[in-house]
mmCIF file with all atom_site columns, C-alpha atoms in Angstrom:
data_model
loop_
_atom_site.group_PDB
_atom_site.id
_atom_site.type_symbol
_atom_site.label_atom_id
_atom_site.label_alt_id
_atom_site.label_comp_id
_atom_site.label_asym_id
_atom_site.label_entity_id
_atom_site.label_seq_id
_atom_site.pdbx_PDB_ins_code
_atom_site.Cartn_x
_atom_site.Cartn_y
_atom_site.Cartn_z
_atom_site.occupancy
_atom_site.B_iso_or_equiv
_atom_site.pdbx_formal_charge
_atom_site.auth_seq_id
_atom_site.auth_comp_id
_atom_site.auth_asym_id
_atom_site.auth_atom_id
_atom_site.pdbx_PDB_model_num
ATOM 1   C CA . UNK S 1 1   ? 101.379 112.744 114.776 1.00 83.00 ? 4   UNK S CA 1
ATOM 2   C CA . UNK S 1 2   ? 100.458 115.757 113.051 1.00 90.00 ? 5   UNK S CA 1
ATOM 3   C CA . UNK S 1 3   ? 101.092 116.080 109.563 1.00 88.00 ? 6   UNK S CA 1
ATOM 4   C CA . UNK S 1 4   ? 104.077 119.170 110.852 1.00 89.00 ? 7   UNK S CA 1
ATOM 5   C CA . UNK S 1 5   ? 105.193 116.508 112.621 1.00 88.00 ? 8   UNK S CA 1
ATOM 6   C CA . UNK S 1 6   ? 105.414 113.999 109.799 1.00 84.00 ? 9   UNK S CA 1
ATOM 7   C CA . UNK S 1 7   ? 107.071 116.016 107.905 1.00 80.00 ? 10  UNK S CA 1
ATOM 8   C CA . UNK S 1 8   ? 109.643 116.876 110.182 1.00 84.00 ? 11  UNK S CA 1
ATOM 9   C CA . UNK S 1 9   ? 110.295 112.790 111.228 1.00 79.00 ? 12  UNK S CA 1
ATOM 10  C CA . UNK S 1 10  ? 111.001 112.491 107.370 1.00 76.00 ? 13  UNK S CA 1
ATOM 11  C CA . UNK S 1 11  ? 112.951 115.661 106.881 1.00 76.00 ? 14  UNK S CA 1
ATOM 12  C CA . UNK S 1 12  ? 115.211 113.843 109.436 1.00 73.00 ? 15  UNK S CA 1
ATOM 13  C CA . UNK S 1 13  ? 115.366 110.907 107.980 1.00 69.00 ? 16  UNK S CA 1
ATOM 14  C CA . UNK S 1 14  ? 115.917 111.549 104.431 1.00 65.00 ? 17  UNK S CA 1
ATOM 15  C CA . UNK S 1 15  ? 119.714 112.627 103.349 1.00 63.00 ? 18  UNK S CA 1
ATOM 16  C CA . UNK S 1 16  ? 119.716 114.687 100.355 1.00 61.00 ? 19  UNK S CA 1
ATOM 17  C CA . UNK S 1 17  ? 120.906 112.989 97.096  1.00 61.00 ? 20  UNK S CA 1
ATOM 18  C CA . UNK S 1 18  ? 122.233 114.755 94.408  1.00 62.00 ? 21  UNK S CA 1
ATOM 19  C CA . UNK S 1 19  ? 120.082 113.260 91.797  1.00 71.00 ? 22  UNK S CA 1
ATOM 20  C CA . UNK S 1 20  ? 116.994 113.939 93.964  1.00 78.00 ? 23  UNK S CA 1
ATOM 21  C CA . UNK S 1 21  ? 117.324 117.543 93.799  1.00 80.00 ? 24  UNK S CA 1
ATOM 22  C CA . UNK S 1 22  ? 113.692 118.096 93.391  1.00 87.00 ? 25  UNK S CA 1
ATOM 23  C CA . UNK S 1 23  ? 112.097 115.325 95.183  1.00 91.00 ? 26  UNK S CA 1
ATOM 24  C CA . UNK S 1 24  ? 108.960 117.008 97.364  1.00 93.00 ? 27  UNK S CA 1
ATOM 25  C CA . UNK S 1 25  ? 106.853 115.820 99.474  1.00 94.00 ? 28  UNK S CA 1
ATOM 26  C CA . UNK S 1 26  ? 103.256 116.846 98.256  1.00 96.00 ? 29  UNK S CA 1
ATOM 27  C CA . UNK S 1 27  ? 100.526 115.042 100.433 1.00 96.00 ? 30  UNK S CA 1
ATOM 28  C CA . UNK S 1 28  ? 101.660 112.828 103.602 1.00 95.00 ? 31  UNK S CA 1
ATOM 29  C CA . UNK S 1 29  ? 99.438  111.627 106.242 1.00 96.00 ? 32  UNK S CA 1
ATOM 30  C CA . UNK S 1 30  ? 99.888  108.285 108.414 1.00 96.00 ? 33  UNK S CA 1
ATOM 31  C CA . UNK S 1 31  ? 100.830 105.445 106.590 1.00 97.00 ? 34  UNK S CA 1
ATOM 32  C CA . UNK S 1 32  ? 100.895 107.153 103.024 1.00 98.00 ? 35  UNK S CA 1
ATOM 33  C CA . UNK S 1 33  ? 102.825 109.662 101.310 1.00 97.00 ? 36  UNK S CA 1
ATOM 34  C CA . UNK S 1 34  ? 102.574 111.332 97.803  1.00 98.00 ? 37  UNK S CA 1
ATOM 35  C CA . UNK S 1 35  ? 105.742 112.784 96.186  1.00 97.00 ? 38  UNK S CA 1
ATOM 36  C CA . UNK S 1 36  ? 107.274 113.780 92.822  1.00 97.00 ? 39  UNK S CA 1
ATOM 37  C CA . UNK S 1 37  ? 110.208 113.906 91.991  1.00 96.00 ? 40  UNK S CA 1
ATOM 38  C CA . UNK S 1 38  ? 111.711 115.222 87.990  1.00 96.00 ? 41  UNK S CA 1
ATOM 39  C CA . UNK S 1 39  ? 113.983 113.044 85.388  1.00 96.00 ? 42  UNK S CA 1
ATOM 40  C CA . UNK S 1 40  ? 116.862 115.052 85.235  1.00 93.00 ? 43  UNK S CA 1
ATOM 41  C CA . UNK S 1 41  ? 120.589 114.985 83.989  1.00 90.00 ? 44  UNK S CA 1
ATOM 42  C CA . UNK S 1 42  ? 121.477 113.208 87.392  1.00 89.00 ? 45  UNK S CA 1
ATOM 43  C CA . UNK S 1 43  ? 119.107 110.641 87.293  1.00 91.00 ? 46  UNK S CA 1
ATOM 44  C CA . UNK S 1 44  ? 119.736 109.026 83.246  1.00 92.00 ? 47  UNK S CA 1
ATOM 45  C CA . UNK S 1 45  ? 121.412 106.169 82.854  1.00 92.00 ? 48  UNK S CA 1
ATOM 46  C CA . UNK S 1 46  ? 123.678 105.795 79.271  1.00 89.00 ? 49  UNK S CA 1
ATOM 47  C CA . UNK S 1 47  ? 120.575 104.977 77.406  1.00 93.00 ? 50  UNK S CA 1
ATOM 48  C CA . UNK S 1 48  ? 119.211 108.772 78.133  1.00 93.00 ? 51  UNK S CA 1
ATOM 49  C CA . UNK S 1 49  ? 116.328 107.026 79.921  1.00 95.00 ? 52  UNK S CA 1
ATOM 50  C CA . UNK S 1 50  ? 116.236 107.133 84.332  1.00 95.00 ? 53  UNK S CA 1
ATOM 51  C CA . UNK S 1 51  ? 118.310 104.620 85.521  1.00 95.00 ? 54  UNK S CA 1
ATOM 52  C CA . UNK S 1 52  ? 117.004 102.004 87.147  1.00 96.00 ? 55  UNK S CA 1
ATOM 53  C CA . UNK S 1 53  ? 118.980 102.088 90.404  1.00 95.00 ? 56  UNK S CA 1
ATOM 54  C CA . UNK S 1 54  ? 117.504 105.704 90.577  1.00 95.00 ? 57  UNK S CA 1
ATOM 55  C CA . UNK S 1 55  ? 113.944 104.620 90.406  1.00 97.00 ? 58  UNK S CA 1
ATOM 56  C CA . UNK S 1 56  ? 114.771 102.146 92.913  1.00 97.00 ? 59  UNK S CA 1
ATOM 57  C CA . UNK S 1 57  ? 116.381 104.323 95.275  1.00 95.00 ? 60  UNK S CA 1
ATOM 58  C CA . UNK S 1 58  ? 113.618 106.631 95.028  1.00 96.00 ? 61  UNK S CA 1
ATOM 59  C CA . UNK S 1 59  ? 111.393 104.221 95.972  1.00 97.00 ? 62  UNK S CA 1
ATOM 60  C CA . UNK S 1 60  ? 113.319 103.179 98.456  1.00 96.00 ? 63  UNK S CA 1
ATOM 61  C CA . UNK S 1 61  ? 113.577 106.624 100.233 1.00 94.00 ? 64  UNK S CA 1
ATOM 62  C CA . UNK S 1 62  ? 109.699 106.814 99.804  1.00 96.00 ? 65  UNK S CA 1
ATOM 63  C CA . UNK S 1 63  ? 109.327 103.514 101.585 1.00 97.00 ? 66  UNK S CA 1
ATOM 64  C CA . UNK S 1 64  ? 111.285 104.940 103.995 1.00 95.00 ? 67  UNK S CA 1
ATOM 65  C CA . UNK S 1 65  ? 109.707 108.365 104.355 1.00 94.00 ? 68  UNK S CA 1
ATOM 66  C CA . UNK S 1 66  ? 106.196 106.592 104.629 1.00 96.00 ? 69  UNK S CA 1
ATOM 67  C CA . UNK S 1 67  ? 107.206 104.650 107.558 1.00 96.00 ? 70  UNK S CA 1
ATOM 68  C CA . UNK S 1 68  ? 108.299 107.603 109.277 1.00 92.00 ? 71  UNK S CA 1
ATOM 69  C CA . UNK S 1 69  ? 104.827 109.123 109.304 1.00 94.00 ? 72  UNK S CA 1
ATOM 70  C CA . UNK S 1 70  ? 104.567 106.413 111.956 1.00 94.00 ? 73  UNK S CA 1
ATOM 71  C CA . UNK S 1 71  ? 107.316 108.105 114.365 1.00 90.00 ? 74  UNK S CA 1
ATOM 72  C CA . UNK S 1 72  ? 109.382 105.760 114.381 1.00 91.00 ? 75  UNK S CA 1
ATOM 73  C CA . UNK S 1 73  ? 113.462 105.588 112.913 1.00 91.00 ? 76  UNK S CA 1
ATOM 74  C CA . UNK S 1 74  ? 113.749 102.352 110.084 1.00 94.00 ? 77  UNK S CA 1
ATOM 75  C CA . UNK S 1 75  ? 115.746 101.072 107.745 1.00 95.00 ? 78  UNK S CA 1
ATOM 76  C CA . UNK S 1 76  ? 115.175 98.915  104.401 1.00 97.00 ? 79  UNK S CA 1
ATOM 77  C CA . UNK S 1 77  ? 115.067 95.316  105.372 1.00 97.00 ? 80  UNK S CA 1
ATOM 78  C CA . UNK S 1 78  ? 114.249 93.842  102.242 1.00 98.00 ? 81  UNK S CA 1
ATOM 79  C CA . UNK S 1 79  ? 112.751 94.939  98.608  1.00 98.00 ? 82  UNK S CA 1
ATOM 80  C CA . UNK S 1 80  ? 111.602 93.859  95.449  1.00 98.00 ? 83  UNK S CA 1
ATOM 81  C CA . UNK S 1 81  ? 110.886 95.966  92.719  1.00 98.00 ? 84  UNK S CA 1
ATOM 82  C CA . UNK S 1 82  ? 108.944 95.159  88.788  1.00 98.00 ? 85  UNK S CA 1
ATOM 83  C CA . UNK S 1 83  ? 110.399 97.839  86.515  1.00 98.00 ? 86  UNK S CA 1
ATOM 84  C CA . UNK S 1 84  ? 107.115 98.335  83.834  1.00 98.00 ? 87  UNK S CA 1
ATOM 85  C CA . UNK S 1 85  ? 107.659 101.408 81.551  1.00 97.00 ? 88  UNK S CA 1
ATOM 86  C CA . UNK S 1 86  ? 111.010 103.306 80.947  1.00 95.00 ? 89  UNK S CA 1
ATOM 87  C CA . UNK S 1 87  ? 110.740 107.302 82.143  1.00 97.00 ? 90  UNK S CA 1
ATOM 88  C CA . UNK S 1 88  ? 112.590 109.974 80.090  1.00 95.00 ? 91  UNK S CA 1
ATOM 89  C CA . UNK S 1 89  ? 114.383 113.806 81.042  1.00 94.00 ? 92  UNK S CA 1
ATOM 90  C CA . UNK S 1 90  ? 111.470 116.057 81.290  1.00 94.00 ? 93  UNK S CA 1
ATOM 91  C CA . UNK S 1 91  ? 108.697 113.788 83.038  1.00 96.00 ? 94  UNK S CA 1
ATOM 92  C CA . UNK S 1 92  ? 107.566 114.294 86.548  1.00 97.00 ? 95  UNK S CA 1
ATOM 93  C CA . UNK S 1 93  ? 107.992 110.821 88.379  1.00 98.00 ? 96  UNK S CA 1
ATOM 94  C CA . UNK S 1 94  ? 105.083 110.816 91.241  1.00 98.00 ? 97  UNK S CA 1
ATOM 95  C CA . UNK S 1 95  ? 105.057 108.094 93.987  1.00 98.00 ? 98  UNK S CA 1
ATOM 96  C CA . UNK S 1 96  ? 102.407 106.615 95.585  1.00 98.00 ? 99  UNK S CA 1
ATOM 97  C CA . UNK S 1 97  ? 103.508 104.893 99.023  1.00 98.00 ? 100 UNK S CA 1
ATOM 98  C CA . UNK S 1 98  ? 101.755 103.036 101.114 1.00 98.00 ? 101 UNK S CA 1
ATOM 99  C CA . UNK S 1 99  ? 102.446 100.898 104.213 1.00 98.00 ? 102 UNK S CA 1
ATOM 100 C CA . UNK S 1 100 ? 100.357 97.735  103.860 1.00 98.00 ? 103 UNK S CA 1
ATOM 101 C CA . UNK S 1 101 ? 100.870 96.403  107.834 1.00 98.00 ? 104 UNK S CA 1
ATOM 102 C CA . UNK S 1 102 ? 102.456 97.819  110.113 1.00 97.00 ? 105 UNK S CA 1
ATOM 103 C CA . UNK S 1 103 ? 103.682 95.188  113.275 1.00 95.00 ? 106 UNK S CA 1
ATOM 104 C CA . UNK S 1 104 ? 105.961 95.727  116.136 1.00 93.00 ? 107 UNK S CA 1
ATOM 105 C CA . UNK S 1 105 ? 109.275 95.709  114.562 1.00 95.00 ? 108 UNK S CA 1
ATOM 106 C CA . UNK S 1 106 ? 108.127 95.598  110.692 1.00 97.00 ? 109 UNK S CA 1
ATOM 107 C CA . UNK S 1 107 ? 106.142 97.331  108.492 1.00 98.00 ? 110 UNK S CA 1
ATOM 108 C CA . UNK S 1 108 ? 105.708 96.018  104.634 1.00 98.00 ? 111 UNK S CA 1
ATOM 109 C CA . UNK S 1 109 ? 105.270 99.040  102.032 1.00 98.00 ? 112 UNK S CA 1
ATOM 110 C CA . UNK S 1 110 ? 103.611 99.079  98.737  1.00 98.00 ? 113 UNK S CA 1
ATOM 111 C CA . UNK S 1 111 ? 105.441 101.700 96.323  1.00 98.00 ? 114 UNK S CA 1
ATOM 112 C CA . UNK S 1 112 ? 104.106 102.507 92.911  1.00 98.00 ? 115 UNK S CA 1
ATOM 113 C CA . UNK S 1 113 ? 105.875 105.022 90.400  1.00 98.00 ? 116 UNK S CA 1
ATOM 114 C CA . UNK S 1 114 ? 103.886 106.817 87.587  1.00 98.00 ? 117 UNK S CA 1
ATOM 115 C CA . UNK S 1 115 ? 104.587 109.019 84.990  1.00 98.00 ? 118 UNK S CA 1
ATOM 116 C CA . UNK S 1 116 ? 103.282 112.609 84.581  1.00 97.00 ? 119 UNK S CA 1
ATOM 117 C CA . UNK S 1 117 ? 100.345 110.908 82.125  1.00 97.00 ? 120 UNK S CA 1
ATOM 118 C CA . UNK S 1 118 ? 99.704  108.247 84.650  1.00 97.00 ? 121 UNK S CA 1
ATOM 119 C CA . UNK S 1 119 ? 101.095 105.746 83.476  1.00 98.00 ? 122 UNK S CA 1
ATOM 120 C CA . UNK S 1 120 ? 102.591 102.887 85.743  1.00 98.00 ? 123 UNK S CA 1
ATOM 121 C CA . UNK S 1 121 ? 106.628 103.372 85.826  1.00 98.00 ? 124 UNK S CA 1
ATOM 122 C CA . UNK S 1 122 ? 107.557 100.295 88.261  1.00 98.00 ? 125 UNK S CA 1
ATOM 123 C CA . UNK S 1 123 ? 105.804 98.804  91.138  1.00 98.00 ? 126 UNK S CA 1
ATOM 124 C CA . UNK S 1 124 ? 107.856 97.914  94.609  1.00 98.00 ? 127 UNK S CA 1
ATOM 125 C CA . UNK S 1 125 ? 107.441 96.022  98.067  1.00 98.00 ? 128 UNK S CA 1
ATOM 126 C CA . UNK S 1 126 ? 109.817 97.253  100.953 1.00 98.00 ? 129 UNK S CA 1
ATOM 127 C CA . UNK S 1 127 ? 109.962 95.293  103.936 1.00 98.00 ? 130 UNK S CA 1
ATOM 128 C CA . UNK S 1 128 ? 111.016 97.714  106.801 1.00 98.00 ? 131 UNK S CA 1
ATOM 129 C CA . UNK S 1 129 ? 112.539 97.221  109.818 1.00 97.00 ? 132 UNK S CA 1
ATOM 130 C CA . UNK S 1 130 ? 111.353 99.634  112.714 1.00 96.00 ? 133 UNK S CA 1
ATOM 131 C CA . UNK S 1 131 ? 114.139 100.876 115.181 1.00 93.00 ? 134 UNK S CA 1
ATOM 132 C CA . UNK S 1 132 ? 113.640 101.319 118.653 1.00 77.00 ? 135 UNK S CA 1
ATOM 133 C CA . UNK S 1 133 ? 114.423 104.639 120.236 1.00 61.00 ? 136 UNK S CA 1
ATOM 134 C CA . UNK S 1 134 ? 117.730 105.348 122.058 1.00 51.00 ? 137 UNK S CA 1
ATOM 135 C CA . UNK S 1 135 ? 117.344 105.847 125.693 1.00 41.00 ? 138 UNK S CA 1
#
């Protein structure tokens, strides 16, 4: 696929979220992706820090969006995810996704979350389950 193409596979794929308002796509090629995506208002849980069902879920859509580079409609089969370092309203989240193998009707995904300095935010493994085509 073409990188267009990849980008139009995920574009299909991913729903918008409200609290993903800025997520972007800035580097995708077969089996990886790089995005960002901003701490915001929508994103904070009660602490004033991102909530952790929002870091998941953005790794989550990542895993996702990386397995789509592959062509090919999936859906979460299983995940684990190591939260390391809190992230606050004004940093730039960036993710780093990766599929790891890629079988007949799986692929496993390594996701990693960083902070605008670099630092490690959370780490994640998605198992993904790859749909076969209608028709």
């Amino acid at each position: 696929m073409t990188e267009q193409e990849m980008r139009a596979a995920i574009a299909q794929h991913v729903k918008p979220l409200v609290c993903f308002e800025g997520l972007e796509v800035v580097r995708c090629e077969t089996g990886q992706i790089t995005a960002t995506a901003p701490v915001t208002e929508n994103s904070l849980n009660l602490y004033g820090n991102a909530h952790g069902g929002w870091l998941y879920a953005l790794c989550d859509t990542c895993s996702g969006m990386v397995t789509c580079t592959y062509g090919v409609p999936n859906v979460t089969l299983q995940a684990g995810i190591n939260y390391i370092k809190g992230a606050r309203p004004g940093d730039t989240v960036r993710v780093e996704a990766a599929t790891q193998h890629k079988g007949g009707q799986t692929a496993v995904n390594r996701v990693e979350l960083f902070n605008q300095r670099g630092e490690l935010l959370a780490t994640a493994n998605f198992t993904m389950y790859l749909m076969t085509r209608p028709g």
